[in-house]
Amino acid sequence: MDKNTVWYIEKKLERTKAALVKKNYDVYIVESKEEALSKVIDLIEKGSTVSFGGSMTVIDSGMVEALRKCDLNLLDRYKEGLTPDEIQKVFRDSFFADYYITSSNAITENGELVNLDGTGNRAAAMIFGPKKVIIVAGYNKIVRDLNEAYNRVRNCAAPKNCKRLSRKTPCTETGVCMDCSSGDRICNYYVVTYRQNVKGRGIVILVKEELGY
């Protein structure tokens, strides 16, 4: 990445950080996914109950494996051999976690978080329940405004996630949202978080790397 592109990304992240801070978030800018992982582990107190929402950022950063090795009560939705009922229990129990780790489908430079969920458990936990929510996002998630966020969520994140999950939806063929009525549709709950009501509950880690969808 050339120095001018790095400068451009840094300025975008700085604008976004300033906007998020004004909206009651604690915000960190880090260089890499490895630094993001280290920051997450540093922020979490030993013995805490920790869970995470479905997120390619969380998976790709190695966070799941790292958290399994920590002194934590981990509500692990990805644990091998879980039944659908057991996964649903993890979703419900996550509302009582001390820390909930996830990403955001988009973050605007005005400090808004934009998310589109299939079951709604991730978006719901980001809004209410866990004592603290840690959001890790690569620079690729940063958009100018809500219009760009809507386009990114529907026509970038959703088709990629449908393809990853082998959903039988039109977007897995076309690559763009068709606003379908498929039973496999994951675009069910569209949530815009305009600000964090409780100061410091939301912690955002912005990464100078492309991460997730």
CSV table of C-alpha atoms in Angstrom, one decimal:
chain,number,residue,atom,x,y,z
A,1,MET,CA,0.0,0.0,0.0
A,2,ASP,CA,1.5,3.3,-1.1
A,3,LYS,CA,2.0,6.2,1.4
A,4,ASN,CA,-0.8,8.3,-0.1
A,5,THR,CA,-3.3,5.5,0.3
A,6,VAL,CA,-2.2,5.0,3.9
A,7,TRP,CA,-2.6,8.7,4.6
A,8,TYR,CA,-6.1,8.7,3.1
A,9,ILE,CA,-7.1,5.7,5.2
A,10,GLU,CA,-5.7,7.3,8.4
A,11,LYS,CA,-7.6,10.5,7.8
A,12,LYS,CA,-10.8,8.5,7.3
A,13,LEU,CA,-10.2,6.6,10.5
A,14,GLU,CA,-9.4,9.8,12.4
A,15,ARG,CA,-12.7,11.4,11.3
A,16,THR,CA,-14.7,8.3,12.3
A,17,LYS,CA,-13.0,8.1,15.6
A,18,ALA,CA,-13.7,11.7,16.5
A,19,ALA,CA,-17.4,11.2,15.6
A,20,LEU,CA,-17.7,8.0,17.6
A,21,VAL,CA,-16.1,9.6,20.7
A,22,LYS,CA,-18.7,12.3,20.6
A,23,LYS,CA,-21.3,9.6,20.6
A,24,ASN,CA,-20.0,8.0,23.9
A,25,TYR,CA,-17.8,5.3,22.4
A,26,ASP,CA,-14.3,4.5,23.5
A,27,VAL,CA,-12.3,4.2,20.3
A,28,TYR,CA,-8.8,2.8,19.4
A,29,ILE,CA,-7.1,2.9,16.1
A,30,VAL,CA,-4.6,0.0,15.5
A,31,GLU,CA,-2.3,-1.0,12.7
A,32,SER,CA,-3.2,-4.7,12.2
A,33,LYS,CA,-5.6,-7.5,13.1
A,34,GLU,CA,-2.9,-8.9,15.4
A,35,GLU,CA,-2.8,-5.6,17.3
A,36,ALA,CA,-6.6,-5.6,17.4
A,37,LEU,CA,-6.6,-9.0,18.9
A,38,SER,CA,-4.0,-8.0,21.5
A,39,LYS,CA,-6.1,-4.9,22.4
A,40,VAL,CA,-9.3,-7.0,22.9
A,41,ILE,CA,-7.5,-9.4,25.2
A,42,ASP,CA,-6.1,-6.4,27.2
A,43,LEU,CA,-9.5,-4.9,27.6
A,44,ILE,CA,-11.2,-8.0,29.0
A,45,GLU,CA,-10.8,-8.7,32.7
A,46,LYS,CA,-9.9,-12.3,33.7
A,47,GLY,CA,-12.8,-14.4,34.7
A,48,SER,CA,-15.3,-12.4,32.7
A,49,THR,CA,-18.1,-14.0,30.8
A,50,VAL,CA,-17.5,-13.3,27.1
A,51,SER,CA,-19.4,-14.0,24.0
A,52,PHE,CA,-19.3,-12.9,20.4
A,53,GLY,CA,-21.7,-12.3,17.5
A,54,GLY,CA,-21.4,-14.0,14.1
A,55,SER,CA,-18.5,-12.1,12.4
A,56,MET,CA,-15.9,-12.9,9.7
A,57,THR,CA,-13.8,-10.2,11.3
A,58,VAL,CA,-13.8,-12.1,14.6
A,59,ILE,CA,-13.0,-15.4,12.8
A,60,ASP,CA,-10.3,-14.1,10.5
A,61,SER,CA,-8.5,-12.2,13.2
A,62,GLY,CA,-8.0,-15.5,15.2
A,63,MET,CA,-10.1,-14.1,18.1
A,64,VAL,CA,-12.1,-17.3,18.7
A,65,GLU,CA,-9.0,-19.4,19.1
A,66,ALA,CA,-7.3,-16.8,21.3
A,67,LEU,CA,-10.2,-16.4,23.6
A,68,ARG,CA,-10.5,-20.1,24.1
A,69,LYS,CA,-7.0,-20.0,25.6
A,70,CYS,CA,-7.8,-17.2,28.0
A,71,ASP,CA,-9.1,-17.4,31.6
A,72,LEU,CA,-12.7,-16.6,30.7
A,73,ASN,CA,-16.2,-18.0,30.9
A,74,LEU,CA,-16.6,-18.2,27.1
A,75,LEU,CA,-20.0,-18.6,25.6
A,76,ASP,CA,-18.7,-20.2,22.4
A,77,ARG,CA,-21.2,-20.4,19.6
A,78,TYR,CA,-18.6,-22.0,17.4
A,79,LYS,CA,-17.8,-24.9,19.8
A,80,GLU,CA,-17.7,-28.2,17.8
A,81,GLY,CA,-20.7,-30.4,18.3
A,82,LEU,CA,-23.3,-27.9,19.5
A,83,THR,CA,-26.9,-28.7,18.6
A,84,PRO,CA,-29.2,-26.0,17.2
A,85,ASP,CA,-30.9,-25.7,20.6
A,86,GLU,CA,-27.5,-25.3,22.3
A,87,ILE,CA,-26.5,-22.6,19.9
A,88,GLN,CA,-29.8,-20.8,20.6
A,89,LYS,CA,-29.1,-21.0,24.3
A,90,VAL,CA,-25.7,-19.4,23.7
A,91,PHE,CA,-27.5,-16.6,21.9
A,92,ARG,CA,-29.8,-16.0,24.8
A,93,ASP,CA,-27.1,-16.3,27.5
A,94,SER,CA,-25.0,-13.8,25.6
A,95,PHE,CA,-27.3,-11.0,26.8
A,96,PHE,CA,-25.9,-11.5,30.3
A,97,ALA,CA,-22.2,-11.5,29.2
A,98,ASP,CA,-19.7,-9.0,30.6
A,99,TYR,CA,-18.2,-8.5,27.1
A,100,TYR,CA,-19.7,-9.1,23.7
A,101,ILE,CA,-17.3,-9.1,20.8
A,102,THR,CA,-18.4,-8.5,17.2
A,103,SER,CA,-18.0,-6.3,14.1
A,104,SER,CA,-20.3,-3.9,12.3
A,105,ASN,CA,-21.5,-4.3,8.7
A,106,ALA,CA,-20.8,-0.6,8.3
A,107,ILE,CA,-19.7,2.5,10.3
A,108,THR,CA,-20.3,5.9,9.0
A,109,GLU,CA,-17.9,8.8,9.3
A,110,ASN,CA,-20.7,10.5,11.4
A,111,GLY,CA,-20.3,7.7,14.0
A,112,GLU,CA,-23.4,5.6,13.2
A,113,LEU,CA,-23.2,1.8,13.3
A,114,VAL,CA,-25.3,0.0,10.6
A,115,ASN,CA,-26.1,-3.7,10.8
A,116,LEU,CA,-28.2,-6.2,9.0
A,117,ASP,CA,-29.0,-9.5,10.8
A,118,GLY,CA,-30.7,-12.7,9.9
A,119,THR,CA,-31.9,-13.7,13.4
A,120,GLY,CA,-31.3,-10.4,15.1
A,121,ASN,CA,-29.3,-11.8,18.1
A,122,ARG,CA,-26.1,-9.8,17.2
A,123,ALA,CA,-27.8,-6.5,16.6
A,124,ALA,CA,-30.0,-6.9,19.7
A,125,ALA,CA,-26.9,-7.6,21.9
A,126,MET,CA,-25.1,-4.6,20.5
A,127,ILE,CA,-28.1,-2.5,21.6
A,128,PHE,CA,-28.9,-4.0,25.0
A,129,GLY,CA,-27.8,-6.7,27.4
A,130,PRO,CA,-24.1,-7.3,27.7
A,131,LYS,CA,-22.2,-4.9,30.0
A,132,LYS,CA,-19.7,-3.9,27.3
A,133,VAL,CA,-19.7,-4.4,23.5
A,134,ILE,CA,-16.4,-4.5,21.6
A,135,ILE,CA,-16.7,-3.8,17.9
A,136,VAL,CA,-13.7,-4.6,15.7
A,137,ALA,CA,-13.8,-3.1,12.2
A,138,GLY,CA,-11.4,-2.9,9.3
A,139,TYR,CA,-11.1,0.3,7.4
A,140,ASN,CA,-13.1,-1.3,4.6
A,141,LYS,CA,-16.2,-1.0,6.8
A,142,ILE,CA,-16.0,2.8,7.0
A,143,VAL,CA,-18.4,4.7,4.7
A,144,ARG,CA,-19.3,8.3,4.2
A,145,ASP,CA,-23.0,8.3,5.3
A,146,LEU,CA,-26.1,6.2,5.9
A,147,ASN,CA,-26.8,6.0,2.2
A,148,GLU,CA,-23.4,4.5,1.5
A,149,ALA,CA,-23.9,2.2,4.5
A,150,TYR,CA,-27.2,0.9,3.2
A,151,ASN,CA,-25.6,0.1,-0.1
A,152,ARG,CA,-22.6,-1.6,1.4
A,153,VAL,CA,-24.7,-3.7,3.8
A,154,ARG,CA,-27.2,-4.9,1.2
A,155,ASN,CA,-24.9,-5.2,-1.8
A,156,CYS,CA,-21.6,-6.2,-0.3
A,157,ALA,CA,-21.9,-7.8,3.1
A,158,ALA,CA,-25.2,-9.6,2.6
A,159,PRO,CA,-24.4,-11.4,-0.7
A,160,LYS,CA,-20.9,-12.5,0.6
A,161,ASN,CA,-22.4,-13.8,3.8
A,162,CYS,CA,-25.2,-15.6,1.9
A,163,LYS,CA,-22.5,-17.3,-0.3
A,164,ARG,CA,-20.4,-18.2,2.8
A,165,LEU,CA,-23.4,-19.8,4.5
A,166,SER,CA,-24.6,-21.6,1.3
A,167,ARG,CA,-28.0,-19.8,1.4
A,168,LYS,CA,-30.3,-20.4,-1.5
A,169,THR,CA,-31.0,-16.7,-2.2
A,170,PRO,CA,-30.9,-14.8,-5.5
A,171,CYS,CA,-27.9,-12.7,-4.4
A,172,THR,CA,-25.7,-15.8,-4.4
A,173,GLU,CA,-26.3,-15.9,-8.1
A,174,THR,CA,-26.4,-12.2,-9.0
A,175,GLY,CA,-23.9,-10.8,-6.3
A,176,VAL,CA,-26.4,-8.0,-5.4
A,177,CYS,CA,-29.4,-7.8,-3.2
A,178,MET,CA,-32.7,-8.6,-4.9
A,179,ASP,CA,-34.9,-7.9,-1.9
A,180,CYS,CA,-36.0,-11.5,-2.0
A,181,SER,CA,-38.6,-13.5,-0.1
A,182,SER,CA,-36.5,-16.6,0.1
A,183,GLY,CA,-36.7,-18.7,3.2
A,184,ASP,CA,-32.9,-18.5,3.4
A,185,ARG,CA,-32.9,-14.7,3.4
A,186,ILE,CA,-30.6,-13.2,6.0
A,187,CYS,CA,-31.6,-9.6,5.4
A,188,ASN,CA,-34.3,-9.5,8.1
A,189,TYR,CA,-33.3,-6.9,10.7
A,190,TYR,CA,-31.8,-3.6,9.6
A,191,VAL,CA,-30.5,-1.6,12.6
A,192,VAL,CA,-28.9,1.9,12.7
A,193,THR,CA,-27.3,2.8,16.0
A,194,TYR,CA,-27.1,6.6,16.1
A,195,ARG,CA,-25.2,6.8,19.4
A,196,GLN,CA,-24.3,4.8,22.5
A,197,ASN,CA,-26.6,5.7,25.4
A,198,VAL,CA,-24.2,4.6,28.1
A,199,LYS,CA,-20.8,6.2,27.9
A,200,GLY,CA,-18.0,3.7,27.5
A,201,ARG,CA,-20.3,0.7,27.0
A,202,GLY,CA,-19.4,0.5,23.4
A,203,ILE,CA,-15.7,0.1,22.5
A,204,VAL,CA,-14.7,0.4,18.9
A,205,ILE,CA,-11.4,-0.8,17.5
A,206,LEU,CA,-10.7,0.5,14.1
A,207,VAL,CA,-8.0,-1.4,12.1
A,208,LYS,CA,-5.8,-0.1,9.3
A,209,GLU,CA,-6.4,-3.4,7.4
A,210,GLU,CA,-9.2,-4.8,5.4
A,211,LEU,CA,-11.1,-7.2,7.6
A,212,GLY,CA,-14.4,-9.2,7.1
A,213,TYR,CA,-17.3,-8.5,4.8
